[in-house]
Short mmCIF file of C-alpha atoms in Angstrom, two decimals:
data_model
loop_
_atom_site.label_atom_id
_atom_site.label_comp_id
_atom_site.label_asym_id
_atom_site.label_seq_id
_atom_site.Cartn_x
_atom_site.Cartn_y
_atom_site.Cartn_z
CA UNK A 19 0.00 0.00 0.00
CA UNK A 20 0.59 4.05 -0.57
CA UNK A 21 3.27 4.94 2.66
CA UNK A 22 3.00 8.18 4.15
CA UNK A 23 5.97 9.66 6.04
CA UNK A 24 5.66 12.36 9.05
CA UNK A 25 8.54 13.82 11.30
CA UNK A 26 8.87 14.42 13.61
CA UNK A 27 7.29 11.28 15.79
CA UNK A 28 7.01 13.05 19.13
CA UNK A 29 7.78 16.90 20.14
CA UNK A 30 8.08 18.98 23.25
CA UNK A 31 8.85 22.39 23.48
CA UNK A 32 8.24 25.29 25.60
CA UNK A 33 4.70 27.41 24.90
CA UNK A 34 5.59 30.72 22.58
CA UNK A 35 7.84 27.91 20.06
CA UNK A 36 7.08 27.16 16.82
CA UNK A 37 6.78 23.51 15.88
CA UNK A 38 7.14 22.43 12.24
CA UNK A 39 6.12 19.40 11.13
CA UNK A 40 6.30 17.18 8.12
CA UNK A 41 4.48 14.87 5.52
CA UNK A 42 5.60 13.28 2.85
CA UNK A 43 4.15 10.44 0.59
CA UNK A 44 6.63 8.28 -0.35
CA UNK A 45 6.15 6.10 -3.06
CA UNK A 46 3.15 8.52 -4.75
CA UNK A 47 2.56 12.01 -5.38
CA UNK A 48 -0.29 13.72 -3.47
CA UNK A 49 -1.93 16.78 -4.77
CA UNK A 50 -4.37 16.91 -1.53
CA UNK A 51 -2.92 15.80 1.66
CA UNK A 52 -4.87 16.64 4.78
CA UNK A 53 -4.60 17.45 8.34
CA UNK A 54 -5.80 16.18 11.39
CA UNK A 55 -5.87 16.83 15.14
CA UNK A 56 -7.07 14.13 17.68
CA UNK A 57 -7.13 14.59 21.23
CA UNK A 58 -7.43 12.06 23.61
CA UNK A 59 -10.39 9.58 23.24
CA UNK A 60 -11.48 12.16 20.60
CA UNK A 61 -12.17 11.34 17.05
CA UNK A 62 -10.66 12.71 14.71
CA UNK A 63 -11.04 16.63 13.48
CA UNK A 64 -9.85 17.68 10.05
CA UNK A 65 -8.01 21.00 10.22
CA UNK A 66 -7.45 22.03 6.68
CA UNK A 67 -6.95 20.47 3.44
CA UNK A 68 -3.63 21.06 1.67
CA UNK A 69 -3.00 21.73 -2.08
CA UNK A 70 -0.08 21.63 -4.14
CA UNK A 71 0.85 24.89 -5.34
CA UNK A 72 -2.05 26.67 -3.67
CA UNK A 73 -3.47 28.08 -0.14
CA UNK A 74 -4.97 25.39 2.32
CA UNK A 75 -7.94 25.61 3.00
CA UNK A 76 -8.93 25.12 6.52
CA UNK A 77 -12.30 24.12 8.88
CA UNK A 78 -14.47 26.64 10.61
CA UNK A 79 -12.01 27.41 13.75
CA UNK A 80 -9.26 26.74 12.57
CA UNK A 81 -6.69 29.84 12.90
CA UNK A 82 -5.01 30.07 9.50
CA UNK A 83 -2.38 32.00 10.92
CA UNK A 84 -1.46 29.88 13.84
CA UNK A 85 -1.69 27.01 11.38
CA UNK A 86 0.30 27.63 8.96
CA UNK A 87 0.09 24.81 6.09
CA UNK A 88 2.86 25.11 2.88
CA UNK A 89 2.48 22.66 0.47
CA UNK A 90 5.23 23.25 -1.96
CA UNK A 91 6.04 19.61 -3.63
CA UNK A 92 3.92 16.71 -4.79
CA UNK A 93 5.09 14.58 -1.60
CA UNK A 94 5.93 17.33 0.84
CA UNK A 95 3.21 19.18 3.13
CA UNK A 96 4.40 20.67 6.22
CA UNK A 97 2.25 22.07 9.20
CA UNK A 98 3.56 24.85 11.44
CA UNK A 99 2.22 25.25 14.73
CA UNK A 100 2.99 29.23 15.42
CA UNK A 101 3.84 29.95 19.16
CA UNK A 102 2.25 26.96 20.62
CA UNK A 103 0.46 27.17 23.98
CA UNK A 104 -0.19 24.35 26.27
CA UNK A 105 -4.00 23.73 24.67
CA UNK A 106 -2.26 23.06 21.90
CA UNK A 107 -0.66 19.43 22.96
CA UNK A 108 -2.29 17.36 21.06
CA UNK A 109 -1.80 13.94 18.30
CA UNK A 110 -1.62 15.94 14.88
CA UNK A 111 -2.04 13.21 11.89
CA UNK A 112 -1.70 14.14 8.38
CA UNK A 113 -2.73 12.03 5.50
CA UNK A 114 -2.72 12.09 1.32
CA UNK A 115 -5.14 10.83 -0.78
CA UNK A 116 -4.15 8.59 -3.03
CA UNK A 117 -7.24 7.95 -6.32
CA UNK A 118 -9.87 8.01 -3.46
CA UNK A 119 -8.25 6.50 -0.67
CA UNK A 120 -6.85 8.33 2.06
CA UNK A 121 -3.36 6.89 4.10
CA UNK A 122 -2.53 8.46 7.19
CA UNK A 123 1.04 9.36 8.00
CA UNK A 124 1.74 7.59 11.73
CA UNK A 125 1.07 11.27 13.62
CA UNK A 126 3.44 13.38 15.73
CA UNK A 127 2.77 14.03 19.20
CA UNK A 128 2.79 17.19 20.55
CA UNK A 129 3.33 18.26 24.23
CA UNK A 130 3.64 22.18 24.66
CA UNK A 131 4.70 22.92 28.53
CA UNK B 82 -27.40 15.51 12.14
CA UNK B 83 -24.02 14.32 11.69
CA UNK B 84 -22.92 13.31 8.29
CA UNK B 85 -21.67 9.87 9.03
CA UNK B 86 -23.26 8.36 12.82
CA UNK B 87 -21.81 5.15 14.02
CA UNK B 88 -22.75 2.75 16.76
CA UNK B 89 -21.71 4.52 19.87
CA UNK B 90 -20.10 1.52 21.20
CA UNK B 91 -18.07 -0.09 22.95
CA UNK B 92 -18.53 -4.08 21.72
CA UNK B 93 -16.81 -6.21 24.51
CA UNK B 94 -16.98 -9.66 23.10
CA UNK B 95 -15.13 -13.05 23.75
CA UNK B 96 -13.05 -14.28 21.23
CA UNK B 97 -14.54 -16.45 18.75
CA UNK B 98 -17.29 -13.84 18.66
CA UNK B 99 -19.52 -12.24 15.42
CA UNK B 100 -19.70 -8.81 15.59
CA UNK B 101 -21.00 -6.22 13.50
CA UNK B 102 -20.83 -2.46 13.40
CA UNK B 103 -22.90 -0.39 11.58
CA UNK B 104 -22.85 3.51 9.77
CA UNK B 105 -24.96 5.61 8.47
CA UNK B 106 -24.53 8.70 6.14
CA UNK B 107 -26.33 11.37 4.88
CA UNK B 108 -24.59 12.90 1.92
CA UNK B 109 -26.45 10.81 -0.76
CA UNK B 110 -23.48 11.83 -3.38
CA UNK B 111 -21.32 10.47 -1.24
CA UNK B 112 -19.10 8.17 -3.78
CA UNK B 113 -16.63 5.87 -1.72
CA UNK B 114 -16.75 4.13 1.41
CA UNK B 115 -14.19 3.13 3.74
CA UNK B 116 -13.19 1.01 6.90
CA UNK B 117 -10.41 2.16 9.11
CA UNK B 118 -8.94 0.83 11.72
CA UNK B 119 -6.99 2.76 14.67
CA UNK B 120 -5.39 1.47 17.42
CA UNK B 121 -4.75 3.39 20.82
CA UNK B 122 -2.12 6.25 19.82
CA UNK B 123 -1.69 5.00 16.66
CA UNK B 124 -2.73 6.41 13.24
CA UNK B 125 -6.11 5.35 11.40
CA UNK B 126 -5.04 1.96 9.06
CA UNK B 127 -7.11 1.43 6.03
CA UNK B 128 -8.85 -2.11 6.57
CA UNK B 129 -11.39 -2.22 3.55
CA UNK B 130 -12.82 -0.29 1.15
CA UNK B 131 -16.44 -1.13 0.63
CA UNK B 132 -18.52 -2.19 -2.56
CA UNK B 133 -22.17 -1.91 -3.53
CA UNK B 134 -21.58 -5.99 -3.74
CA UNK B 135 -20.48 -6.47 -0.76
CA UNK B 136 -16.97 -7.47 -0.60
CA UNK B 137 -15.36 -10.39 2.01
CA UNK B 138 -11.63 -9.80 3.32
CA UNK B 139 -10.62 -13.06 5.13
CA UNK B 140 -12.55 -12.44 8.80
CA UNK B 141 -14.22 -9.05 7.44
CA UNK B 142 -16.96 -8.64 5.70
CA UNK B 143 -18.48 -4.89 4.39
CA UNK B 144 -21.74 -4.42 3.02
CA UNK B 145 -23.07 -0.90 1.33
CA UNK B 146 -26.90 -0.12 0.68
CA UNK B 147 -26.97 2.92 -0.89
CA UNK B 148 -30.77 3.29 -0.72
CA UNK B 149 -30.81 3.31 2.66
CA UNK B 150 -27.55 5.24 3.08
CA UNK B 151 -25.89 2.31 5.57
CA UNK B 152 -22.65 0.34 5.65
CA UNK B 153 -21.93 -2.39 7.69
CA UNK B 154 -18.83 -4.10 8.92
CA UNK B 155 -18.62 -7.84 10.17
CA UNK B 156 -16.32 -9.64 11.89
CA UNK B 157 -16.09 -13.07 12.48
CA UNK B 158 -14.02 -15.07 15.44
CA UNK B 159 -12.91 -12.32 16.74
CA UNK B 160 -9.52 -12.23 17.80
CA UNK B 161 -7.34 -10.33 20.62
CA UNK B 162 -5.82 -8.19 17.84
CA UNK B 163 -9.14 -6.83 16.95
CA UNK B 164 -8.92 -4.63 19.61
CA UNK B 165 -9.49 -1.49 18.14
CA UNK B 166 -11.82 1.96 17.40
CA UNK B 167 -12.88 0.78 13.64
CA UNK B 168 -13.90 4.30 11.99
CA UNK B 169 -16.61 4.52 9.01
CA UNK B 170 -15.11 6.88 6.54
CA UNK B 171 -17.52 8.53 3.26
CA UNK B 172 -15.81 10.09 0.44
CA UNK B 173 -17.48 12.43 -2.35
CA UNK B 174 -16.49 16.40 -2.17
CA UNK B 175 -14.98 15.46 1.35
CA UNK B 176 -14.23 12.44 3.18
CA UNK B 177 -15.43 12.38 6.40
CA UNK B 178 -15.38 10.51 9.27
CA UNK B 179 -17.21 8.86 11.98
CA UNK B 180 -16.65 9.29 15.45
CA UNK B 181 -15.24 5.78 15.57
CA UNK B 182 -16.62 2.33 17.09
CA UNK B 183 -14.64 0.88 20.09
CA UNK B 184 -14.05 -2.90 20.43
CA UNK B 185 -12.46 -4.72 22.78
CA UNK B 186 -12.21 -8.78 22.13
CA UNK B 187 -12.17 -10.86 25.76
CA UNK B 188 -9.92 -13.87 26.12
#
């Protein structure tokens, strides 16, 4: 099946930071990969869709500028959390769609102190 | 309304057990359906897609009725390793998913 990369696994920083993190599909190219926030015993909440070569678009409530989503490559889709607060620890999953089917990258973690 | 509702759950069955989950959407356009699996902390796994025939993966079994806007999931002898939240997932304009089904399989 389609693999889907993300770095990096697990993060901790202090709360003002910036965290960056990373998707890539790996053996396809993605056009639309998509990000996700689950908190615990949560489902999971799409935060914005990603395009290649265009803006995100994001969910009602999502901050686009504390967000920030660059899509720049076929396989590479990076999320930016900007000067992360403690309400912000969460498991952040992206995934890229593949024909119809969606694979999820295995998520970073996210603790914010 | 939400636009995909599964069973609330959880299932706590023996092993050896049948168990079925079910989903319901309401996007009628709605053009591929989808059953993920996700394990505690772990990122949602594609199990199957589903088929307006019905389609049979070893243990699994989906079912779509697109009249009445349902899709089904069964398992048969459950195992230990089923353990998990199985999520209902709709695509069309946007996939979405449902809140997630939690089993746990009893020795």
């Amino acid at each position: 099946g389609a693999v889907v990369s993300q770095h990096p696994s697990r993060v901790i920083c202090k709360s003002g930071t910036s965290v960056k993190i990373e998707c890539r599909s790996l053996d396809f190219q993605a056009t639309t990969m998509f990000w996700y926030r689950q908190f615990p015993k949560q489902s999971l909440m799409l935060m914005a869709t990603s395009n290649e070569g265009s803006k995100a678009t994001y969910e009602q409530g999502v901050e686009k500028d504390k967000f920030l989503i660059n899509h720049a490559s076929l396989t590479l889709s990076t999320l930016t959390v900007t000067s992360a607060h403690p309400e912000d620890s969460s498991f952040y999953i992206c995934s890229a769609r593949l024909a119809v089917t969606q694979y999820f990258g295995p998520g970073t973690r996210l603790l914010v102190l | 309304r939400k636009e995909v509702e599964q069973d609330p759950g959880p299932f706590n069955v023996p092993e050896g057990a049948t168990v079925a989950f079910n989903c319901t959407y309401s996007n009628s356009a709605s053009q591929s359906f989808f059953w993920y699996r996700q394990d505690c902390r772990k990122e949602p796994k594609l199990l199957m897609s589903v088929y307006s025939s019905g389609n049979e993966d070893g243990r699994f079994t989906a079912q779509l009725n697109r009249a009445s806007q349902y899709i089904s999931l069964l398992i048969r002898d459950s195992k230990l390793s089923d353990s998990a939240t199985y999520l209902c997932v709709v695509g069309g304009f946007k996939t979405i998913f449902g809140a997630g089904t939690r089993l746990f399989v009893k020795a």
